[in-house]
PDB file of C-alpha atoms and ligand atoms in Angstrom:
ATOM      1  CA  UNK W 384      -8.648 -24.647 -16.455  1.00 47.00           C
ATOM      2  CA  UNK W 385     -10.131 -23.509 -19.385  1.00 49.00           C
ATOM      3  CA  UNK W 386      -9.707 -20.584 -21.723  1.00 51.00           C
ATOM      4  CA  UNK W 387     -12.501 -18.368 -20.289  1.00 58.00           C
ATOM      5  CA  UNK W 388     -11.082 -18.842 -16.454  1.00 57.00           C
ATOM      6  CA  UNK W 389      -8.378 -16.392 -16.598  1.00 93.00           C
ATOM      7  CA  UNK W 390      -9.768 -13.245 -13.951  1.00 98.00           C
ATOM      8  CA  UNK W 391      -8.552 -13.344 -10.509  1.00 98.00           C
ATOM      9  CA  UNK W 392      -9.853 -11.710  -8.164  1.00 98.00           C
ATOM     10  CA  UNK W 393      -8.419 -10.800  -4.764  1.00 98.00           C
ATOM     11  CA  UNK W 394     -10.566  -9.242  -2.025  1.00 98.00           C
ATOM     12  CA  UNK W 395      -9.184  -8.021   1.623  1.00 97.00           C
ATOM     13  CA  UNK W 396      -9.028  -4.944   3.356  1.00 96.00           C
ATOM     14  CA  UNK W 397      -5.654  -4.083   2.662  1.00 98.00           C
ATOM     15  CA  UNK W 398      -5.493  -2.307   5.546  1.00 97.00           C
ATOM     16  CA  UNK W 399      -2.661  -1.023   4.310  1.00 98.00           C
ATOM     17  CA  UNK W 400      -1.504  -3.691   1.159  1.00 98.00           C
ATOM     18  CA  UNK W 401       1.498  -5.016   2.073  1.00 98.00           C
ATOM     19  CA  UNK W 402       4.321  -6.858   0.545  1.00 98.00           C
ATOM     20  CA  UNK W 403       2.709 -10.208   1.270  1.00 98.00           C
ATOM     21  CA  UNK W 404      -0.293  -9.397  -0.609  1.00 98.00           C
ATOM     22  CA  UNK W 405       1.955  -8.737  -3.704  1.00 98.00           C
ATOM     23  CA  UNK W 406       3.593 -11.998  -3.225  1.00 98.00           C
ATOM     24  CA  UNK W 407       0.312 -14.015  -3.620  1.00 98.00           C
ATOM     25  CA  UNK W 408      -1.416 -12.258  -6.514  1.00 98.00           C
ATOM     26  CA  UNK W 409       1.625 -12.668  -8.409  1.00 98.00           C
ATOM     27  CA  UNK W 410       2.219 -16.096  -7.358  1.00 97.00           C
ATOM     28  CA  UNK W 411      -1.331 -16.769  -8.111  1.00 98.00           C
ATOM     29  CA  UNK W 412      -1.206 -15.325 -11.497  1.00 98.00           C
ATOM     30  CA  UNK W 413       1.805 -17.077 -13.023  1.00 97.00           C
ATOM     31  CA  UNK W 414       0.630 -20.209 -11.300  1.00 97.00           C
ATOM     32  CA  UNK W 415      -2.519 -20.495 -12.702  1.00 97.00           C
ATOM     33  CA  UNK W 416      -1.624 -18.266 -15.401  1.00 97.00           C
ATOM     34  CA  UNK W 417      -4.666 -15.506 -15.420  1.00 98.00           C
ATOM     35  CA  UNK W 418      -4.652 -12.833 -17.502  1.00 97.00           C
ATOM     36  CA  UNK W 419      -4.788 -10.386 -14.368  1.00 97.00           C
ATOM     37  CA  UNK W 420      -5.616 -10.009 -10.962  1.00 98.00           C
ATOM     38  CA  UNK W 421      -8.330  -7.759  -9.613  1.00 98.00           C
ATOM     39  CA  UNK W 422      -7.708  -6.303  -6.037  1.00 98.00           C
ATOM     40  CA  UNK W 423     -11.139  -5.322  -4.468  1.00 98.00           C
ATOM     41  CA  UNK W 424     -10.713  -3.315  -1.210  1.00 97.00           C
ATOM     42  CA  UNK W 425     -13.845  -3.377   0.859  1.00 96.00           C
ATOM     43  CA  UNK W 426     -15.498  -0.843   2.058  1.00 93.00           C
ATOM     44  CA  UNK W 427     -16.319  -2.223   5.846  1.00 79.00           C
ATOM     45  CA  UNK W 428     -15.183  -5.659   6.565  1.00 64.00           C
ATOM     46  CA  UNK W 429     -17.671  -7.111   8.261  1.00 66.00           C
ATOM     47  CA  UNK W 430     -14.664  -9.658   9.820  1.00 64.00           C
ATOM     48  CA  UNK W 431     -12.442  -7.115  11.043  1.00 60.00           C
ATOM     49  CA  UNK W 432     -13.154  -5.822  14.432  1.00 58.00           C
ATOM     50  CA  UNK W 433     -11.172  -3.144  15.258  1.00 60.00           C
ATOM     51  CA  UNK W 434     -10.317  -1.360  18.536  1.00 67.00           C
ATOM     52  CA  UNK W 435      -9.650   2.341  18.406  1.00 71.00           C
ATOM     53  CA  UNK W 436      -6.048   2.039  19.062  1.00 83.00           C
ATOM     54  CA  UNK W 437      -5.946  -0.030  15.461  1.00 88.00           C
ATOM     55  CA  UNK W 438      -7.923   1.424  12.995  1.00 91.00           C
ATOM     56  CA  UNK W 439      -9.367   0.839   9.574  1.00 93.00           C
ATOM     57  CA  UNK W 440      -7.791   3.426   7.182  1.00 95.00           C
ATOM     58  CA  UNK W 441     -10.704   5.429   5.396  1.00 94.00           C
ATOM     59  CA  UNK W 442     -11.809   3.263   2.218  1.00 95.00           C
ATOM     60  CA  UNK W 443     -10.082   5.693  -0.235  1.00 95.00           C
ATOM     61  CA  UNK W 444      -6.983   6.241   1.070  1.00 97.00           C
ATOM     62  CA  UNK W 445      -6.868   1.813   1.639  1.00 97.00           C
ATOM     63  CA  UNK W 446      -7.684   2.480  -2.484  1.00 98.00           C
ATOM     64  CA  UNK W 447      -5.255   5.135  -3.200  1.00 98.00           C
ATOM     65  CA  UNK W 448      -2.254   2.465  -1.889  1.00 98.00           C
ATOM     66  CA  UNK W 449      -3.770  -0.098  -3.134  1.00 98.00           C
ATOM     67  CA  UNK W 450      -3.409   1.306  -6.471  1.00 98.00           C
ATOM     68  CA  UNK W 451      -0.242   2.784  -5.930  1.00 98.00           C
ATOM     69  CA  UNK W 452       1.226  -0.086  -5.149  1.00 98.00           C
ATOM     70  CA  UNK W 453       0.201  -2.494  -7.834  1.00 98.00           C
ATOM     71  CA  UNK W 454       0.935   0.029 -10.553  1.00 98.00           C
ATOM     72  CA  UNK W 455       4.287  -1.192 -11.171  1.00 97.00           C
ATOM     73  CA  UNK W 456       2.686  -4.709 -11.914  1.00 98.00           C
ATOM     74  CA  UNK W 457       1.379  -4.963 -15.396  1.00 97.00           C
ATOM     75  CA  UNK W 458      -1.592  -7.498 -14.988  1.00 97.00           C
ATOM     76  CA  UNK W 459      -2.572  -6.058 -11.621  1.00 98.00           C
ATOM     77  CA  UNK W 460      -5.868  -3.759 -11.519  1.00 98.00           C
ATOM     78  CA  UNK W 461      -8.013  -2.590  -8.499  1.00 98.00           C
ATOM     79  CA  UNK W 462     -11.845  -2.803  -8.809  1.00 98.00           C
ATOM     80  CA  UNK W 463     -13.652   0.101  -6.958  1.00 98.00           C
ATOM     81  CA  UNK W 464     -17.122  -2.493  -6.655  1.00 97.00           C
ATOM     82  CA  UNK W 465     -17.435  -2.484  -3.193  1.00 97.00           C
ATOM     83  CA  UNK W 466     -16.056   0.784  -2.457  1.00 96.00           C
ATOM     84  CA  UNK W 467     -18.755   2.110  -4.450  1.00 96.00           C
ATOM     85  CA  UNK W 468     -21.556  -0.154  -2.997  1.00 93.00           C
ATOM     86  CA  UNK W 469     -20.869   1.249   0.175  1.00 88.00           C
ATOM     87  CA  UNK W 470     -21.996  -0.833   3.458  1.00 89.00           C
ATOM     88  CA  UNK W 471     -20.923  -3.725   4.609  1.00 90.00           C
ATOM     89  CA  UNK W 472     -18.463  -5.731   1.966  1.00 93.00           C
ATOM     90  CA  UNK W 473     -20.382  -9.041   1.283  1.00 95.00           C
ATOM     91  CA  UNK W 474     -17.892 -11.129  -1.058  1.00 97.00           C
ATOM     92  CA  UNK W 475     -20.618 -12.493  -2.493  1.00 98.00           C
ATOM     93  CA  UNK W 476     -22.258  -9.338  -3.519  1.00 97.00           C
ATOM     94  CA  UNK W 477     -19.118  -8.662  -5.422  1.00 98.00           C
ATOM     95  CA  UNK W 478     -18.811 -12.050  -6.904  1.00 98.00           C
ATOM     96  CA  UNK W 479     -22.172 -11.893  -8.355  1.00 98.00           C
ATOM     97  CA  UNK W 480     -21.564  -8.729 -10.078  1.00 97.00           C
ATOM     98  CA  UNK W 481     -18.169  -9.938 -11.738  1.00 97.00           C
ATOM     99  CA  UNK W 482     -19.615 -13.140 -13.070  1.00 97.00           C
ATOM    100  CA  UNK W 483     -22.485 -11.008 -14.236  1.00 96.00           C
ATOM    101  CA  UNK W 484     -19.877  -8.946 -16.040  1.00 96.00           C
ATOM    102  CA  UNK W 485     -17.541 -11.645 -17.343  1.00 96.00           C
ATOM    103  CA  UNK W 486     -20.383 -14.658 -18.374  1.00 94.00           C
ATOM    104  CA  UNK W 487     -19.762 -17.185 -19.609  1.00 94.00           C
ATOM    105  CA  UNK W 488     -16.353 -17.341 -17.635  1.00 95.00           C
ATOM    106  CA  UNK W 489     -15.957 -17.560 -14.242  1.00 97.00           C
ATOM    107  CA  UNK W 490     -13.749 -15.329 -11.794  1.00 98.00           C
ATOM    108  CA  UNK W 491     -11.292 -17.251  -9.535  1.00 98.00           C
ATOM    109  CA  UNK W 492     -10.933 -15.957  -6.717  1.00 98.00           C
ATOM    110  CA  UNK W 493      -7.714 -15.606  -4.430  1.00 98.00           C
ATOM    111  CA  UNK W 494      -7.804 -15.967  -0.794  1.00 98.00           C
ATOM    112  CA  UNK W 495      -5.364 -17.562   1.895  1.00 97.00           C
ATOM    113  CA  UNK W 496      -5.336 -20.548   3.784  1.00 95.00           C
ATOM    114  CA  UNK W 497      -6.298 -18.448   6.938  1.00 95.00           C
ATOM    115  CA  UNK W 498      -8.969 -16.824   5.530  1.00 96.00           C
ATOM    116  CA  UNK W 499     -10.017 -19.595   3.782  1.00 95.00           C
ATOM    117  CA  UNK W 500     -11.349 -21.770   7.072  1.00 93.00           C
ATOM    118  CA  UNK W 501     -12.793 -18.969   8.078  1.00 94.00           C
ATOM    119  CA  UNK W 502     -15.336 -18.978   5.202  1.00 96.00           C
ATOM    120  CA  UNK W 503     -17.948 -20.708   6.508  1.00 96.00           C
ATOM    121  CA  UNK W 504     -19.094 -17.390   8.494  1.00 96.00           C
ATOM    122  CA  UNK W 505     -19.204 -15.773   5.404  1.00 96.00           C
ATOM    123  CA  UNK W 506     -22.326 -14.611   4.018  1.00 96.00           C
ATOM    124  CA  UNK W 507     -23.578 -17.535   1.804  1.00 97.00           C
ATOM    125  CA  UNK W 508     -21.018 -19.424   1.550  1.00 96.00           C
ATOM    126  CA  UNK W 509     -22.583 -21.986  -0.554  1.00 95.00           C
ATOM    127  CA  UNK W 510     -23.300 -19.593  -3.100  1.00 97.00           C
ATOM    128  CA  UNK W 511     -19.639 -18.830  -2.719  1.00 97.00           C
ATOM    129  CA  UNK W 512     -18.043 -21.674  -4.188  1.00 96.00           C
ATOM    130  CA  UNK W 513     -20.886 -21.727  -7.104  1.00 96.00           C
ATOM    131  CA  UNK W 514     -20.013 -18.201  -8.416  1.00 97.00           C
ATOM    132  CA  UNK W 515     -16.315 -18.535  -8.759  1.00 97.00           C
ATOM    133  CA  UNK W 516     -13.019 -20.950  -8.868  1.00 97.00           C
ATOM    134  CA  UNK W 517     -11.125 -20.357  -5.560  1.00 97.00           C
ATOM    135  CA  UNK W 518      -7.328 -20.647  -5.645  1.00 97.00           C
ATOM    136  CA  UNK W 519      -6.058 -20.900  -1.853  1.00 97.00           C
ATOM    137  CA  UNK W 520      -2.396 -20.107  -1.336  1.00 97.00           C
ATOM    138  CA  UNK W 521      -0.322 -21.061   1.509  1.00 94.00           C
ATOM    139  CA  UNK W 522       0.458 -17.951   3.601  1.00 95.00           C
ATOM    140  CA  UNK W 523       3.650 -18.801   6.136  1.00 92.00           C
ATOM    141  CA  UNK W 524       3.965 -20.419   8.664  1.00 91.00           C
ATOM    142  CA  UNK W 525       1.665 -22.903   6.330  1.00 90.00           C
ATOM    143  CA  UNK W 526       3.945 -23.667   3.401  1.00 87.00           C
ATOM    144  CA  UNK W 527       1.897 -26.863   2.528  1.00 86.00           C
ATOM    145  CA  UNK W 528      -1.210 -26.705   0.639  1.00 81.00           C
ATOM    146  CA  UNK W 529      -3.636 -29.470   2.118  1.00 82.00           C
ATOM    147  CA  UNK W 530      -6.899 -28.465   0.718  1.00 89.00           C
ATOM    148  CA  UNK W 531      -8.320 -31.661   2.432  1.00 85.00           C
ATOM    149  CA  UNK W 532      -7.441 -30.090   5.860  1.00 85.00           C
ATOM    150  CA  UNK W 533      -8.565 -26.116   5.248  1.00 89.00           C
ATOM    151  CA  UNK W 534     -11.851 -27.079   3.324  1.00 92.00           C
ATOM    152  CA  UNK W 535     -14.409 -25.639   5.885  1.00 92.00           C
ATOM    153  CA  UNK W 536     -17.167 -27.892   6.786  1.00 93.00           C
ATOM    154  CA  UNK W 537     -20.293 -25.806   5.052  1.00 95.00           C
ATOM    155  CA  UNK W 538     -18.975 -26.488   1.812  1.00 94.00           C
ATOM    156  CA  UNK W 539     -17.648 -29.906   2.159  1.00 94.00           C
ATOM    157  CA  UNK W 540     -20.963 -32.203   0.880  1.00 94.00           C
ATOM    158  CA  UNK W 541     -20.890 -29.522  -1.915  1.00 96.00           C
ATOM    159  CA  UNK W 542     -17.341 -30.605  -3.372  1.00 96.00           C
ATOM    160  CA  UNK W 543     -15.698 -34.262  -4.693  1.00 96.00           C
ATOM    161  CA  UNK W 544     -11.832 -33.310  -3.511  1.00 96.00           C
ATOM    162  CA  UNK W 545      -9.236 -35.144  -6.256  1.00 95.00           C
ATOM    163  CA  UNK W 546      -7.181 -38.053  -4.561  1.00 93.00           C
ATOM    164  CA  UNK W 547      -3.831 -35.968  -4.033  1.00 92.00           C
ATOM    165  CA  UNK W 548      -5.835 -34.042  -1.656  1.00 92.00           C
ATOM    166  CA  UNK W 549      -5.221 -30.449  -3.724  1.00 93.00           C
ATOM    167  CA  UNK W 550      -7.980 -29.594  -5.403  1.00 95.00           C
ATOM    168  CA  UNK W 551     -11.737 -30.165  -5.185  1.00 96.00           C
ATOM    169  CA  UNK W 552     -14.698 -29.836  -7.751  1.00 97.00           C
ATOM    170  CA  UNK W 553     -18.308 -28.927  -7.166  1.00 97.00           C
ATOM    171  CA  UNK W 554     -20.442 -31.431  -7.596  1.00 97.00           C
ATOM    172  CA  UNK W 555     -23.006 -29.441  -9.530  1.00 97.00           C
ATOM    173  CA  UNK W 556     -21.624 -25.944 -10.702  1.00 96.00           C
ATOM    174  CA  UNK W 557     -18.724 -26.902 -12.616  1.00 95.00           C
ATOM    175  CA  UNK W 558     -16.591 -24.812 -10.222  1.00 97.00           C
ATOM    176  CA  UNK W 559     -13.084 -25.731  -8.479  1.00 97.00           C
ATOM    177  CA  UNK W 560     -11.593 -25.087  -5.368  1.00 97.00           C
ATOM    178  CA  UNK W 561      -7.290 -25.718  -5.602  1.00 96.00           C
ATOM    179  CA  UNK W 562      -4.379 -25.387  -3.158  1.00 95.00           C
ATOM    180  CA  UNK W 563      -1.530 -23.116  -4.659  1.00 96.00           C
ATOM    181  CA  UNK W 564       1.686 -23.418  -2.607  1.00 95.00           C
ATOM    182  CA  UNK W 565       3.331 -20.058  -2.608  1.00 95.00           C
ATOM    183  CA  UNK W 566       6.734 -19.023  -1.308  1.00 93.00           C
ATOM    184  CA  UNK W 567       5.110 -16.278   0.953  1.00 91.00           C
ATOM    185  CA  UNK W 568       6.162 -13.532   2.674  1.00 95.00           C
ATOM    186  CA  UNK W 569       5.660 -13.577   6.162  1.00 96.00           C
ATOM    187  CA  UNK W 570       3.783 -10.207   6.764  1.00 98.00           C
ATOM    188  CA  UNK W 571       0.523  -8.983   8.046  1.00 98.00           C
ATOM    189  CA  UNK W 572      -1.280  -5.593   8.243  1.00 98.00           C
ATOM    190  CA  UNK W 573      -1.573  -6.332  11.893  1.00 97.00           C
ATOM    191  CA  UNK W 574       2.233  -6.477  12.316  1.00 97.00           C
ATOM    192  CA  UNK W 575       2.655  -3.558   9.934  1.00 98.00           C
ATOM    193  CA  UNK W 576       0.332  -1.257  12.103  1.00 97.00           C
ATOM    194  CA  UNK W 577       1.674  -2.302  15.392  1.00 97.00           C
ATOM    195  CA  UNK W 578       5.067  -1.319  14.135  1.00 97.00           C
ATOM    196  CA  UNK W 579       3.988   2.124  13.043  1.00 96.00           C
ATOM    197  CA  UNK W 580       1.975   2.828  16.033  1.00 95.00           C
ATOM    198  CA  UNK W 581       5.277   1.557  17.893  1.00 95.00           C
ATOM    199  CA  UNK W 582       7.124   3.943  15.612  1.00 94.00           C
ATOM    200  CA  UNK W 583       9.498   0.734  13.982  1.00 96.00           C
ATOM    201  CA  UNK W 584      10.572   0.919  10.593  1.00 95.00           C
ATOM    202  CA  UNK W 585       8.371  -0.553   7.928  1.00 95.00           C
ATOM    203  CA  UNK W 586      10.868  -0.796   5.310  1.00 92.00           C
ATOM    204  CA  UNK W 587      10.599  -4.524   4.018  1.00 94.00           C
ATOM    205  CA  UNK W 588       6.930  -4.784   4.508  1.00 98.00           C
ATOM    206  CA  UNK W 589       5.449  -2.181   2.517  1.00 98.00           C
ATOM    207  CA  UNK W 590       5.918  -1.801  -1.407  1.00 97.00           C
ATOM    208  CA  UNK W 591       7.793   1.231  -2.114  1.00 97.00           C
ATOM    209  CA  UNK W 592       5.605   2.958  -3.712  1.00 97.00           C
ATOM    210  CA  UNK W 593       3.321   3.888  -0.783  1.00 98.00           C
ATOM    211  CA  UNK W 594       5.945   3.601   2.119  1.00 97.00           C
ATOM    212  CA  UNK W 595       6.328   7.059   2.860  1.00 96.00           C
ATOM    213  CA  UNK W 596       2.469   7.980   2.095  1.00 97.00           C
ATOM    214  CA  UNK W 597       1.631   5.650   4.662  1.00 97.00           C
ATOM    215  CA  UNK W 598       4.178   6.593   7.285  1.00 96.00           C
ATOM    216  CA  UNK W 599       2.836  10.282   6.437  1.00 95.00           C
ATOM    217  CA  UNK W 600      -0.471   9.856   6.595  1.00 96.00           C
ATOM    218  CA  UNK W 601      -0.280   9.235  10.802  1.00 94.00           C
ATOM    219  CA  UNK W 602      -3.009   6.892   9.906  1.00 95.00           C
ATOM    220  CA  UNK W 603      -1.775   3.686  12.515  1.00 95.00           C
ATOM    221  CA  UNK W 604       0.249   6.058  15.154  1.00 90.00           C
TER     222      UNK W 604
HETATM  223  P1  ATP B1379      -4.809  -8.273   9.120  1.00 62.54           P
HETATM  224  O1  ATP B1379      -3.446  -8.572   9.676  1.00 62.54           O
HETATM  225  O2  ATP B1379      -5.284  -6.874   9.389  1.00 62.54           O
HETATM  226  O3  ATP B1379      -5.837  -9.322   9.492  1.00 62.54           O
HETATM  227  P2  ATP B1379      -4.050  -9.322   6.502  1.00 62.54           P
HETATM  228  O4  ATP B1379      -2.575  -9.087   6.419  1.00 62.54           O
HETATM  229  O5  ATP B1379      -4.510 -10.712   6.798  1.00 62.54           O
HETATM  230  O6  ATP B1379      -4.715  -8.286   7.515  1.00 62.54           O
HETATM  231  P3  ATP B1379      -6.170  -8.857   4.559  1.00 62.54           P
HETATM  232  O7  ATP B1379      -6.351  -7.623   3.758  1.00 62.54           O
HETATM  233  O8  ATP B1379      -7.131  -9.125   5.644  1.00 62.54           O
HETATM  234  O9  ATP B1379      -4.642  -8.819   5.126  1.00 62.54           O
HETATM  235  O10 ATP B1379      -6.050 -10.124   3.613  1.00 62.54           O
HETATM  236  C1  ATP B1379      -6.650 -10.220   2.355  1.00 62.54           C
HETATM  237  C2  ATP B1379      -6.284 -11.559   1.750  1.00 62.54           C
HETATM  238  O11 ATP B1379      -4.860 -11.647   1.594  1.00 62.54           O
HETATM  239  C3  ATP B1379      -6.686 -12.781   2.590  1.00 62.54           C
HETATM  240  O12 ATP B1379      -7.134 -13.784   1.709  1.00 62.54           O
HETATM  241  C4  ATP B1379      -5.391 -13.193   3.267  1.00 62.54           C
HETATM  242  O13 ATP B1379      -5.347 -14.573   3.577  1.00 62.54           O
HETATM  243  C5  ATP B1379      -4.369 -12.841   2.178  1.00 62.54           C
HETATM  244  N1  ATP B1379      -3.048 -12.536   2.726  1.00 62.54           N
HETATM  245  C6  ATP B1379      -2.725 -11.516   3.557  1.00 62.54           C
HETATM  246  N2  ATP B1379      -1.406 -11.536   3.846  1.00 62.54           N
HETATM  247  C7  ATP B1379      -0.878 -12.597   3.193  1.00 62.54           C
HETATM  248  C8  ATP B1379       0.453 -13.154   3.110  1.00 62.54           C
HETATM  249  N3  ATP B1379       1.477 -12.635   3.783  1.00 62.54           N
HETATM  250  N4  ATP B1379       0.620 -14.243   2.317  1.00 62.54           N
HETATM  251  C9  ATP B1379      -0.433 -14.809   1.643  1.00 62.54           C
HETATM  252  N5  ATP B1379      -1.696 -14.317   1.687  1.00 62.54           N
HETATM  253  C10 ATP B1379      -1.935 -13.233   2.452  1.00 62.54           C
END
């Protein structure tokens, strides 16, 4: 990686950030040794269905923890892009606009394994993988990074993958796609707001900092 790829950037709902997410943007970071990471809650996920009895929290209080939360992390930042933008969250939309801002380098973004297969029902996914690096992290039970098995099938004419099977180049943008083995944490937002609507502690899955706020809030009962 060169000089000028040192932004991550890590999209989700964060619905609320948990300890998991932590886990990844730091692993991420000293991995591939960025400069920071850039959490970008969206606004509506167009991905996330949910049923009344599991809601989104609003878009500024998902914000307010967000930033809570990483502000004990000195390379961590929160980007308010697609808050502001409003609508649907279109990754992207938001990729465009940081590799508008930080030309000539090039963002990498963050994402998990699970995520990751799921991209080809993104919108544009080609574009995608020509606007920014992706680093894909394990995320347990997966605790193998086998790029060569996650690589969804939209992109995979687009991309040469390297012989070890862990990392894959574009075959015209100059962009790379690379499997980051983490040692995760085993959490989901799911599990965190099935606990709280079941009224079970949330002690080891939440980041101190917003623990309480969240339990407060009455958001997930
Ligand atoms: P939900 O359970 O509501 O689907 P989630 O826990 O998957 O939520 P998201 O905000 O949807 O959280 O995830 C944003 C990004 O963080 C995705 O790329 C996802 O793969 C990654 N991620 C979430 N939890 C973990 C984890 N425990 N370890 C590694 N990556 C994670």
């Amino acid at each position: 990686m060169n000089r000028e790829s040192k932004l991550g950037v890590f999209g989700g709902t964060f619905n609320p950030i948990h300890v998991g997410h932590l886990r990844a943007a730091e692993q991420v970071l000293e991995n591939l040794q960025l400069d920071a990471m850039v959490f970008v809650p969206s606004a509506h996920p167009p991905h996330k269905v949910h049923e009344e009895h599991d809601p989104v929290a609003p878009a500024r209080t998902r914000l307010e923890w967000v930033r809570a939360a990483i502000q004990p992390h000195p390379r961590f930042r929160v980007d308010t892009i697609e808050l502001d933008r409003g609508g649907a969250s279109y990754t992207v939309d938001t990729l465009r606009e940081i590799s508008r801002r930080i030309t000539p380098a090039t963002p990498v973004f963050s994402i998990g394994c699970d995520a990751f297969e799921e991209v080809c029902s993104w919108r544009e996914p080609q574009a995608l993988f020509a606007l920014a690096h992706f680093a894909v992290t394990t995320r347990p039970p997966v605790d193998t990074g086998h790029l060569e098995q996650w690589l969804p099938k939209c992109i995979r004419d687009d991309v040469v993958l390297s012989d070890d099977g862990r990392s894959a180049c574009h075959r015209t943008a100059g962009t790379w796609i690379r499997s980051v083995e983490i040692s995760g944490l085993n959490v989901s937002a799911s599990e965190v707001r099935e606990r709280l609507r079941n009224g079970q502690p949330v002690n080891h899955l939440l980041p101190a900092e917003i623990r309480e706020a969240v339990v407060q809030s009455g958001v997930y009962r």
